[in-house]
mmCIF file of C-alpha atoms and ligand atoms in Angstrom:
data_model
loop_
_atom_site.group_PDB
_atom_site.id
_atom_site.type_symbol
_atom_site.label_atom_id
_atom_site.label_comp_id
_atom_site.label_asym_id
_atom_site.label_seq_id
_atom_site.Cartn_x
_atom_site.Cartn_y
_atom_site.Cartn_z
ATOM 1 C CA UNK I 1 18.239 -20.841 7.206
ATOM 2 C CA UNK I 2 19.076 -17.679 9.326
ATOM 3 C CA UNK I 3 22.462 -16.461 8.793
ATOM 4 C CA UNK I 4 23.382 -19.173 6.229
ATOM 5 C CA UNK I 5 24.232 -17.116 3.205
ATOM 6 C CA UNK I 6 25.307 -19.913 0.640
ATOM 7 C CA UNK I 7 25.706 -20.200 -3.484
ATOM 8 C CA UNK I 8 22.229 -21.360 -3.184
ATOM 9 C CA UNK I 9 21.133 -18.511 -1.546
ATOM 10 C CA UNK I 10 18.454 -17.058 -3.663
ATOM 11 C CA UNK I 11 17.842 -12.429 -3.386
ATOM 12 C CA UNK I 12 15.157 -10.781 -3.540
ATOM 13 C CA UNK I 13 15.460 -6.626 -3.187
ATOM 14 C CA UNK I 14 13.618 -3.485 -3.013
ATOM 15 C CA UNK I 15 14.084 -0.129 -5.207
ATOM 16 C CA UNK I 16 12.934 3.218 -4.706
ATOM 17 C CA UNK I 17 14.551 6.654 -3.318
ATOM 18 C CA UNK I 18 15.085 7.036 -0.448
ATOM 19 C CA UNK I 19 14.737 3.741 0.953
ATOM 20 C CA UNK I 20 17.152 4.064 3.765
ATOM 21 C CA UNK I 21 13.882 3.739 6.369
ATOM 22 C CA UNK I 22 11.816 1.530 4.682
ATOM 23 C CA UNK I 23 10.880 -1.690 6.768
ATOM 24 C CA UNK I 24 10.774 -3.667 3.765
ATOM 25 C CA UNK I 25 14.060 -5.584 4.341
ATOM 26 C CA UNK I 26 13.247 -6.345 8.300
ATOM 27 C CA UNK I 27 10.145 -7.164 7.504
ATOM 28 C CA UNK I 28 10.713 -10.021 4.900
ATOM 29 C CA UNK I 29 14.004 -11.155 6.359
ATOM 30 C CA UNK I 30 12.111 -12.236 9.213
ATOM 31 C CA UNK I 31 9.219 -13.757 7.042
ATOM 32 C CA UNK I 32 11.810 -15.900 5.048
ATOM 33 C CA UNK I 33 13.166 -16.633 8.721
ATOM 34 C CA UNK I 34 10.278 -17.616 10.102
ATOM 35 C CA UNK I 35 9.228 -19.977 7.018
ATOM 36 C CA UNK I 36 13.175 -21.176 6.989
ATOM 37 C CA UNK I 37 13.387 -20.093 3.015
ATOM 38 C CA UNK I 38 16.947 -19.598 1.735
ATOM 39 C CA UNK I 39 16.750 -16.393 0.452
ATOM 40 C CA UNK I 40 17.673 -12.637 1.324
ATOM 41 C CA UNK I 41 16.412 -9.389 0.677
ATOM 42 C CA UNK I 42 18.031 -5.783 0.300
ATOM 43 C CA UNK I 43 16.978 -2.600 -0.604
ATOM 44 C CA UNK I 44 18.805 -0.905 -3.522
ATOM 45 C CA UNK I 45 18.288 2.959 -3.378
ATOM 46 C CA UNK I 46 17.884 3.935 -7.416
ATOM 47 C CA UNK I 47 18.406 7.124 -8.897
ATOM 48 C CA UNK I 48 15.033 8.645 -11.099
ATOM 49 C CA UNK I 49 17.084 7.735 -14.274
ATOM 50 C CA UNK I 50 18.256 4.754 -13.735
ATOM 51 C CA UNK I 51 15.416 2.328 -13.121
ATOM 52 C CA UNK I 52 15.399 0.838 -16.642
ATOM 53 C CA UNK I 53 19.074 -0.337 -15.600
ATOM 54 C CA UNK I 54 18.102 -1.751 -11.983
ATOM 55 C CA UNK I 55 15.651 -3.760 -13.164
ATOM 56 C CA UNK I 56 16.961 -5.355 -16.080
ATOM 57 C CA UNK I 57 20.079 -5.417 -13.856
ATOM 58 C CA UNK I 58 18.718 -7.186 -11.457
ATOM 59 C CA UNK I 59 17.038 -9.947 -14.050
ATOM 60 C CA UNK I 60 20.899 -10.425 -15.132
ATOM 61 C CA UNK I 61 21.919 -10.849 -11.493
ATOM 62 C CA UNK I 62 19.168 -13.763 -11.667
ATOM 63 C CA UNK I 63 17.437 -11.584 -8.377
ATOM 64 C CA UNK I 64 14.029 -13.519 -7.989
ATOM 65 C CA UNK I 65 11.870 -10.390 -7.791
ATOM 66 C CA UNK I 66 11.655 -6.907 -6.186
ATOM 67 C CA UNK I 67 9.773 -4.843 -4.461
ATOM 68 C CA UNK I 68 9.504 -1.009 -6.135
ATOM 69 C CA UNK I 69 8.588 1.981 -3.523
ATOM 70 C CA UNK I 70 8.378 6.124 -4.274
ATOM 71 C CA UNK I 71 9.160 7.130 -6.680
ATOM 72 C CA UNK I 72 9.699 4.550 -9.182
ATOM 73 C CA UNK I 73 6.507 2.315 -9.384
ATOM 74 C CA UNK I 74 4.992 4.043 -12.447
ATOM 75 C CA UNK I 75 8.064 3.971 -14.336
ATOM 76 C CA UNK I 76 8.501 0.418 -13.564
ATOM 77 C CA UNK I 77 4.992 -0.021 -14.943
ATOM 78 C CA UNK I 78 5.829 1.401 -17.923
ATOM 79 C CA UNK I 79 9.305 -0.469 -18.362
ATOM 80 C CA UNK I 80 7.475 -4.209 -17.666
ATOM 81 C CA UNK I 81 7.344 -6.524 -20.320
ATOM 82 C CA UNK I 82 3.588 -7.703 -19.312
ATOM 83 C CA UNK I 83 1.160 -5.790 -16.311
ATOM 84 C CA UNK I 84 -1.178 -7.738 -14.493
ATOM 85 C CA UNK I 85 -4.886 -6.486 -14.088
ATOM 86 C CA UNK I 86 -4.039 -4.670 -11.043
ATOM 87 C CA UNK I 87 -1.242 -3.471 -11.816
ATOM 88 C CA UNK I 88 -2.567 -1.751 -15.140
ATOM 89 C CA UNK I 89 -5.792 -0.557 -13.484
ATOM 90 C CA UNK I 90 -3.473 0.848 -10.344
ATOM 91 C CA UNK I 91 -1.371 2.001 -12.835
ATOM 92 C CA UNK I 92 1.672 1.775 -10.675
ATOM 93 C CA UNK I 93 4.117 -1.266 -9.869
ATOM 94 C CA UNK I 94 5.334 -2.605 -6.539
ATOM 95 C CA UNK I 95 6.166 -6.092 -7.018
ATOM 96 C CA UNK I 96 8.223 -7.255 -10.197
ATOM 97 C CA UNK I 97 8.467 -10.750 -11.392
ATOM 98 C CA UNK I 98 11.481 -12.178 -13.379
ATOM 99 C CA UNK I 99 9.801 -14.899 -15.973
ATOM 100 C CA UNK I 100 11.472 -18.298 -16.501
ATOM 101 C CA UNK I 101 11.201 -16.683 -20.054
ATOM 102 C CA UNK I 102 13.087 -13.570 -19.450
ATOM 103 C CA UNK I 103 10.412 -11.529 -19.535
ATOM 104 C CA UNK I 104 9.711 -8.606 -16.665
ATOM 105 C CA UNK I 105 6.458 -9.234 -15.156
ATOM 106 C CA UNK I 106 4.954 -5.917 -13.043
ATOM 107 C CA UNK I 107 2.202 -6.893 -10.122
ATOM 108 C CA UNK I 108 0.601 -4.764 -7.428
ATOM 109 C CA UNK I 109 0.018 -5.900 -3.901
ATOM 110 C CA UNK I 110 -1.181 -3.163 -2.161
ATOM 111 C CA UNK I 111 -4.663 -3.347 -2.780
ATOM 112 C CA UNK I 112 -4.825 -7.253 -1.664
ATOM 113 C CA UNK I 113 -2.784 -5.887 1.711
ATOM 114 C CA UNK I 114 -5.431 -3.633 1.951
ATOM 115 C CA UNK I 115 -7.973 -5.965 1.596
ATOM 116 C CA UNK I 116 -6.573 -8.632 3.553
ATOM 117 C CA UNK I 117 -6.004 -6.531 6.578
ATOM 118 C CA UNK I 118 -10.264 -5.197 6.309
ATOM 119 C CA UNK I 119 -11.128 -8.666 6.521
ATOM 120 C CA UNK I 120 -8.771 -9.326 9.632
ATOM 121 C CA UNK I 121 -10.878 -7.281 11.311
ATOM 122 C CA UNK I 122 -13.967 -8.752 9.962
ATOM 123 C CA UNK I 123 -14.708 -5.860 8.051
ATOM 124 C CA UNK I 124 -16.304 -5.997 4.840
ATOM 125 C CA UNK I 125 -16.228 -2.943 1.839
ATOM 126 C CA UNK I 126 -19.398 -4.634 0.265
ATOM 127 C CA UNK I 127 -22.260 -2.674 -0.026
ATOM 128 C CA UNK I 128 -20.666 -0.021 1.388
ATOM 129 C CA UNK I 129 -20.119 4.242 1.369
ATOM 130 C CA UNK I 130 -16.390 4.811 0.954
ATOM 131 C CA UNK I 131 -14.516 8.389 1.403
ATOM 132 C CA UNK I 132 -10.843 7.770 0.230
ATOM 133 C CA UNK I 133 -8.785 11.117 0.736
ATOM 134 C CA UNK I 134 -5.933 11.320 -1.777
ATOM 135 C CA UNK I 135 -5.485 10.210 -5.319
ATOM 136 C CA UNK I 136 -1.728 9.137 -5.375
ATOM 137 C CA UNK I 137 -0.466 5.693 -5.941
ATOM 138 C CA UNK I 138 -1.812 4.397 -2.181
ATOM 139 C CA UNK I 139 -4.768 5.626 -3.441
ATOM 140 C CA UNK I 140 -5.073 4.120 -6.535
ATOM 141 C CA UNK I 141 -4.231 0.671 -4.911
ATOM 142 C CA UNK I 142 -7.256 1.145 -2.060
ATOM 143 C CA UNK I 143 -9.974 2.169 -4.740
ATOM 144 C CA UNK I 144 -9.275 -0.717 -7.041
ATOM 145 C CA UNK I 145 -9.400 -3.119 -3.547
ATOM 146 C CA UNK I 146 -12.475 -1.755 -2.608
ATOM 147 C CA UNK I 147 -14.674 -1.927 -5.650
ATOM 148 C CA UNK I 148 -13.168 -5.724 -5.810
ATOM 149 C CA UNK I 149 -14.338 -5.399 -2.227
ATOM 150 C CA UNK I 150 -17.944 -4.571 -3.934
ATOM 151 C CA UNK I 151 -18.237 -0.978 -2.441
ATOM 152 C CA UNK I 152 -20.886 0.888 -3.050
ATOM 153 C CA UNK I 153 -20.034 4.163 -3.309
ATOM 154 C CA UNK I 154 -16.679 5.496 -3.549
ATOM 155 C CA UNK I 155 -15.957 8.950 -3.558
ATOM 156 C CA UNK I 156 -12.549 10.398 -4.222
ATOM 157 C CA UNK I 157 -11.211 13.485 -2.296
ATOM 158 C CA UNK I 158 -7.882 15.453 -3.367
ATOM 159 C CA UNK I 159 -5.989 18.446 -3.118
ATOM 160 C CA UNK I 160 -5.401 18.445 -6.735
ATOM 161 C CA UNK I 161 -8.890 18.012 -8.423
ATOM 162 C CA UNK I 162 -7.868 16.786 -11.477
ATOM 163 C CA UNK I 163 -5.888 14.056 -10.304
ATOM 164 C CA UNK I 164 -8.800 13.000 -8.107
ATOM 165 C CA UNK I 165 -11.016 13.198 -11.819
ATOM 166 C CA UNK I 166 -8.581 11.419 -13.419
ATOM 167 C CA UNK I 167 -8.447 8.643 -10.687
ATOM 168 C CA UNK I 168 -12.062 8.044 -11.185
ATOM 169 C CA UNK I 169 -12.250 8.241 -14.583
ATOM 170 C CA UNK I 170 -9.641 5.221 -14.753
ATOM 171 C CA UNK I 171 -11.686 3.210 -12.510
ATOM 172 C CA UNK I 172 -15.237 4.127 -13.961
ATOM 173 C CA UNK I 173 -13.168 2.278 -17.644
ATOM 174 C CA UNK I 174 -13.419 -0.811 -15.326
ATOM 175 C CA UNK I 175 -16.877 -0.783 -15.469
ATOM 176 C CA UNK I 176 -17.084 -1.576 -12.216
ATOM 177 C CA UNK I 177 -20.484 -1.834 -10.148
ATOM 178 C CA UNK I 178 -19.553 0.746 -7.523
ATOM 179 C CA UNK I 179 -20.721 4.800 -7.813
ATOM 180 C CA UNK I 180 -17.433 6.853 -8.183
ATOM 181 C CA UNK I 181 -17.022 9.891 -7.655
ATOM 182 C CA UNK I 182 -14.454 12.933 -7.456
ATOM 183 C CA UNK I 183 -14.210 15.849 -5.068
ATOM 184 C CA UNK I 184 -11.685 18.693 -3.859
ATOM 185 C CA UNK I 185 -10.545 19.043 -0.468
ATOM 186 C CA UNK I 186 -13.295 21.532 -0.240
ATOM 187 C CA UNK I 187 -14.183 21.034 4.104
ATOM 188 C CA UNK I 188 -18.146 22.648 3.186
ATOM 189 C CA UNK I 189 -18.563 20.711 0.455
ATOM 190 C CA UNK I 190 -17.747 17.017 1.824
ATOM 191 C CA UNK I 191 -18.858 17.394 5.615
ATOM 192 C CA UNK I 192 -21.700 15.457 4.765
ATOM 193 C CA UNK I 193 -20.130 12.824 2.927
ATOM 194 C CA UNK I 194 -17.746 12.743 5.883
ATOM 195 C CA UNK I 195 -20.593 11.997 7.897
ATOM 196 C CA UNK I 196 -22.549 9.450 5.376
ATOM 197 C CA UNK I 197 -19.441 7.339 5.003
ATOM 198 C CA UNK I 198 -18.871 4.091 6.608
ATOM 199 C CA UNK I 199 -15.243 3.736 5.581
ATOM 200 C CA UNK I 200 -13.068 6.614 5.579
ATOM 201 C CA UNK I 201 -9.503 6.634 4.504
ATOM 202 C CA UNK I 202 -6.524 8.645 4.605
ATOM 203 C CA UNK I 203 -4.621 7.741 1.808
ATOM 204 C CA UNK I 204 -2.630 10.870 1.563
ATOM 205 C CA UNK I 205 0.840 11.719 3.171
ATOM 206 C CA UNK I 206 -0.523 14.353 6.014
ATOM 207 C CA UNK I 207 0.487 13.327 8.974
ATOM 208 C CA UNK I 208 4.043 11.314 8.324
ATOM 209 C CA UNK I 209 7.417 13.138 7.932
ATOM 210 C CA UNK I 210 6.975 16.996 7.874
ATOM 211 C CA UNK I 211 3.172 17.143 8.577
ATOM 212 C CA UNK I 212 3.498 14.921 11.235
ATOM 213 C CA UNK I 213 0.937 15.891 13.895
ATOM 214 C CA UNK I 214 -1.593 17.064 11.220
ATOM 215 C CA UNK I 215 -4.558 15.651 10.062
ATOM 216 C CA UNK I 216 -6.127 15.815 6.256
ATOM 217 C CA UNK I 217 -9.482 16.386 8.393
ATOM 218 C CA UNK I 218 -9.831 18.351 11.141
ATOM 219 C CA UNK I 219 -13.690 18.662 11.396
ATOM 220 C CA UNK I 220 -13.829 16.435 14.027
ATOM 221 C CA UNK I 221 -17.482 16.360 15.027
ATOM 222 C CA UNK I 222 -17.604 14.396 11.195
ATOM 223 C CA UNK I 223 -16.739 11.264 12.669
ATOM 224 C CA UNK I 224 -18.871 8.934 14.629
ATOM 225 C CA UNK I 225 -19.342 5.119 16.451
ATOM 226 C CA UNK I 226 -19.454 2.797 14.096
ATOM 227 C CA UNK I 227 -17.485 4.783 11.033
ATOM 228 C CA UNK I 228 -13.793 2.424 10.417
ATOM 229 C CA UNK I 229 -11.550 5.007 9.897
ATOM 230 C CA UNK I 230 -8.273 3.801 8.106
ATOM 231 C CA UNK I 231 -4.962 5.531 7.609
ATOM 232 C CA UNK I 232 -2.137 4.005 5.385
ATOM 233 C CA UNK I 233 0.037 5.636 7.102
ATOM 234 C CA UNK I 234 2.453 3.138 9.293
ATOM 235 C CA UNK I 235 4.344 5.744 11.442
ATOM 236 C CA UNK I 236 3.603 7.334 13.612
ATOM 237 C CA UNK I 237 1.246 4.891 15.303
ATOM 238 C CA UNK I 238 -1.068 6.279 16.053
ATOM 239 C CA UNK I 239 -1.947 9.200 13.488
ATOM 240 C CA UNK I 240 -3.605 12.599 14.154
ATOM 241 C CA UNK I 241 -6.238 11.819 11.687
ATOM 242 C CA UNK I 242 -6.977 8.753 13.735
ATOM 243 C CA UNK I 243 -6.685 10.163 17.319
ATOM 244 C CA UNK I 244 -9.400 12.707 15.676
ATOM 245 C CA UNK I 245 -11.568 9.563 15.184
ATOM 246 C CA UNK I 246 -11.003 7.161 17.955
ATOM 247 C CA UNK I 247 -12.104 10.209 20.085
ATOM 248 C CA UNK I 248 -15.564 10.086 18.604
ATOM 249 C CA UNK I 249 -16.043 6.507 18.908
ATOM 250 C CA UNK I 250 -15.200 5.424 15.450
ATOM 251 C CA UNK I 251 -12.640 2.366 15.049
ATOM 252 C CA UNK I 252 -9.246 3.172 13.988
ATOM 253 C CA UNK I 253 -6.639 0.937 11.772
ATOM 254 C CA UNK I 254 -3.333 2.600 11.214
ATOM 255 C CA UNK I 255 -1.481 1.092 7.702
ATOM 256 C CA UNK I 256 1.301 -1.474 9.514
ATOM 257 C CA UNK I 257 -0.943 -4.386 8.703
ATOM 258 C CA UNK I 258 -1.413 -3.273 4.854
ATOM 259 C CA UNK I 259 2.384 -3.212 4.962
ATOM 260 C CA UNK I 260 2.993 -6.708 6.176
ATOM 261 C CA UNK I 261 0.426 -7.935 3.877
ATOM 262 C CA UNK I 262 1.129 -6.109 0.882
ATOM 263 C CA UNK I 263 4.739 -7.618 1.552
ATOM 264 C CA UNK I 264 3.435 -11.028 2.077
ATOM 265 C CA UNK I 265 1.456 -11.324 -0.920
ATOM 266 C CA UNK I 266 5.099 -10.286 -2.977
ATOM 267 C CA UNK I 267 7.188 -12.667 -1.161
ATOM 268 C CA UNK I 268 4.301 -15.777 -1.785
ATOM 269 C CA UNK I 269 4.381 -14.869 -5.462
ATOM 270 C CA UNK I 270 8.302 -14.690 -5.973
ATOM 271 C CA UNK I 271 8.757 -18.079 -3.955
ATOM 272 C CA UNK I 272 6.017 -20.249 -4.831
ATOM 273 C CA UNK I 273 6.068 -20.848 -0.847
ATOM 274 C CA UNK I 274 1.943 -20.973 0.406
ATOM 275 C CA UNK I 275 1.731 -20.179 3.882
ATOM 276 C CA UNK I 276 -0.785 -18.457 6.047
ATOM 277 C CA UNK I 277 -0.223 -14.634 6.480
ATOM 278 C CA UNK I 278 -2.491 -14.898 9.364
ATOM 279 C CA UNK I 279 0.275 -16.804 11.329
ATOM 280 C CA UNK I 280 3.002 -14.841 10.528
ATOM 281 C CA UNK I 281 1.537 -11.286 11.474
ATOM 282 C CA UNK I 282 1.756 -11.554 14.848
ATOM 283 C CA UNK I 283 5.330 -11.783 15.084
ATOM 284 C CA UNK I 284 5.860 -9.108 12.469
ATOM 285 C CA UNK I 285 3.929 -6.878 14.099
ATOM 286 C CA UNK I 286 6.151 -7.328 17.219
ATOM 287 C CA UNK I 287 9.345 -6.654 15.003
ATOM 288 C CA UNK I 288 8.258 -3.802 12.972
ATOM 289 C CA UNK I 289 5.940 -1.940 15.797
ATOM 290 C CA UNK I 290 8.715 -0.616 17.816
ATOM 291 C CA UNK I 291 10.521 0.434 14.737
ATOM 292 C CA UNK I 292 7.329 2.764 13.623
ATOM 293 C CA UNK I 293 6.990 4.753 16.690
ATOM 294 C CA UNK I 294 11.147 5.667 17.303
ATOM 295 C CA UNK I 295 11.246 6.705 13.690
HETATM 296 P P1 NAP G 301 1.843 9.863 -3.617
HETATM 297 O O1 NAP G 301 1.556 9.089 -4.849
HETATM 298 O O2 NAP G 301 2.994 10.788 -3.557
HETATM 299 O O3 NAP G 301 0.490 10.689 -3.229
HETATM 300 C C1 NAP G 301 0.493 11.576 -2.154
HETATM 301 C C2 NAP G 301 -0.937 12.005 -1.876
HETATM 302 O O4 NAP G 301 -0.934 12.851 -0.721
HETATM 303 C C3 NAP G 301 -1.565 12.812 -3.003
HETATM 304 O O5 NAP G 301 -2.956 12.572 -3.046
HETATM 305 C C4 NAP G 301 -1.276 14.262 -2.546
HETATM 306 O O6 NAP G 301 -2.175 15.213 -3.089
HETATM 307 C C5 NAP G 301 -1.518 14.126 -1.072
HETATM 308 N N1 NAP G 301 -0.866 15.194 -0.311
HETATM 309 C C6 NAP G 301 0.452 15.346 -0.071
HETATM 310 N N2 NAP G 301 0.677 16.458 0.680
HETATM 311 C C7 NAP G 301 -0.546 17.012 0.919
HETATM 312 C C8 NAP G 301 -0.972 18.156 1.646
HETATM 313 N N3 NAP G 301 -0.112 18.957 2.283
HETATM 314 N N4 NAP G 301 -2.297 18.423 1.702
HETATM 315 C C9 NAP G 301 -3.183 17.606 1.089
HETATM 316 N N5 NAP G 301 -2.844 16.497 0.389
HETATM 317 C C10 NAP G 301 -1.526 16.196 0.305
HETATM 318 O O7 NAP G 301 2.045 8.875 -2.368
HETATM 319 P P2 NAP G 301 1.410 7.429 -2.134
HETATM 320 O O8 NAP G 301 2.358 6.404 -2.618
HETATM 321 O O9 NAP G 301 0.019 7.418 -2.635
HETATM 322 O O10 NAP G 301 1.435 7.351 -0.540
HETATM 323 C C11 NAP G 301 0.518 8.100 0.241
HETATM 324 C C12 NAP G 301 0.603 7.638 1.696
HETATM 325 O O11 NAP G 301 0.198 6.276 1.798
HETATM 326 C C13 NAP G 301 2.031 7.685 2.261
HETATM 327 O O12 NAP G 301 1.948 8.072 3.586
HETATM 328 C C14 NAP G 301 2.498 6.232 2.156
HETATM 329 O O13 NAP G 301 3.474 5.911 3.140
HETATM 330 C C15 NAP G 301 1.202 5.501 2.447
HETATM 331 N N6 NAP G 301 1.170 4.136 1.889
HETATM 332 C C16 NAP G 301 1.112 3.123 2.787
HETATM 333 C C17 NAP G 301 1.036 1.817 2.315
HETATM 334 C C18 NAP G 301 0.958 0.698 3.315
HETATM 335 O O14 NAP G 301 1.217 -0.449 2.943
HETATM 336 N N7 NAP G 301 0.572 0.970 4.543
HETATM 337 C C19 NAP G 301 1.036 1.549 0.928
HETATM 338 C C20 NAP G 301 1.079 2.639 0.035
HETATM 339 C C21 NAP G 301 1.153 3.939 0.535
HETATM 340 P P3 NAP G 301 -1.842 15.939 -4.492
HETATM 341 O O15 NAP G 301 -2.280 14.979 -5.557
HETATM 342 O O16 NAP G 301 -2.649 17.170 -4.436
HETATM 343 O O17 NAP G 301 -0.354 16.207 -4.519
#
């Protein structure tokens, strides 16, 4: 299908602000290459008011789904006609779904990309001590994956306390088996729990655009052989935070898998199309890898 645009041509898009560098469209171009779909995908850069307008725009336009980035995915969870468990536990959108019925289904795929790319490594969140740093959206999607993962204990570490609290409070309505807990970025205070996990994971923004070169933790002596230390951040590759860890022996997994499979997961549920992300990785990883690091 590459390069045959037709009548038939089915299009799938992306909306956030900015989205001039996402890797969304390379990315799934070259997925619906590879499984020789006829359909395309572009991203749409949306203004903060006008997201009520793109997407039922884009349901008029008869697009077959989108993707929603920063900032927009909460407000598209609020604007969907139906949430799915994920997405209303997440509380933030990044797939949409346009029902044969009209209707504006929101989904979220980052916490199966998360998932997915744990168990590609043969890692496992069951049973587990988990230290997620951040409380934003990323975050959101990583806690709900790991208590479906079966975790443990999960504890939540923010700048902003209360968004941390609130975080956990959300999840703890789940009912969910796993211990939850909330913390500040207080360095004293979680050192030890630093030390006690056996997942840690950056799901803040330190250490992409401006902070570049900076890590959320810095006490490096923390991290040890067998810790995983995860950071959803795709670019650069590799991250401060995990240079700080791969130097004490823990294993490192930067966030360019959780992208491709976060993205896979959308473009299986907008196409119907089952094939094996497994397969395709490889040869996304070659086309999006070189694109991180000159970025
Ligand atoms: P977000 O909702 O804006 O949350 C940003 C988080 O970073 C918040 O917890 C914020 O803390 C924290 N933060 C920002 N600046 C900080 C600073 N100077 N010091 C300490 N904490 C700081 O963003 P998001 O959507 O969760 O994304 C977070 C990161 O995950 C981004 O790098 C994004 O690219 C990445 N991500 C990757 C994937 C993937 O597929 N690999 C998927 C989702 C997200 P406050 O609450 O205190 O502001």
């Amino acid at each position: 299908m590459k390069d045959k645009i037709d009548t038939d041509t089915k299009v799938l898009g992306l909306i956030g602000n900015p989205v001039e560098d996402s890797l969304s469209p390379k990315l799934q171009n070259r997925a619906i290459d590879e499984l020789g779909l006829n359909y395309r995908y572009f991203a749409f850069p949306v203004e903060e008011g006008s997201v009520k307008e793109a997407v039922t725009g884009a349901r008029a336009l008869g697009l077959k789904g989108l993707n929603v980035t920063v900032p927009h995915k909460e407000k598209t969870a609020e604007l969907a006609d139906e949430l799915t468990d994920a997405a209303e536990a997440i509380g933030a959108v990044n797939t949409v779904l346009f029902r044969e019925n009209g209707g504006i289904l929101g989904d979220n795929t980052d916490w199966t990309g998360f998932l997915e790319s744990l168990k590609l490594r043969d890692s496992n969140p069951e049973g587990q001590s988990c230290l997620v740093f951040g409380a934003g959206g990323g975050a959101r999607g990583v806690v709900y994956g790991l208590i479906q993962g079966g975790a443990k204990e999960i504890m939540v570490a923010n700048r902003t306390y209360e968004r941390a609290k609130k975080l956990v409070k959300d999840m703890k309505d789940l009912e969910a088996d796993a211990e939850l807990a909330a913390r500040s970025l207080d360095e004293e205070e979680l050192e030890g729990s630093v030390e006690a996990a056996d997942l840690i994971v950056n799901a803040t923004s330190v250490g992409m655009g401006d902070s570049r070169g900076k890590s959320i933790w810095n006490r490096t002596e923390c991290f040890q052989a067998g810790q995983l230390v995860y950071d959803l951040i795709y670019n650069p590759r590799p991250t401060k935070f995990l240079k700080l860890a791969g130097g004490q022996g823990a294993e490192t997994v930067g966030g360019l898998d959780m992208l491709i499979l976060q993205g896979l997961a959308s473009l299986k549920k907008w196409t119907g199309k089952e094939f094996s992300a497994g397969e395709l990785l490889t040869v996304l990883r070659k086309e999006l890898s070189g694109l991180c690091n000159s970025r």
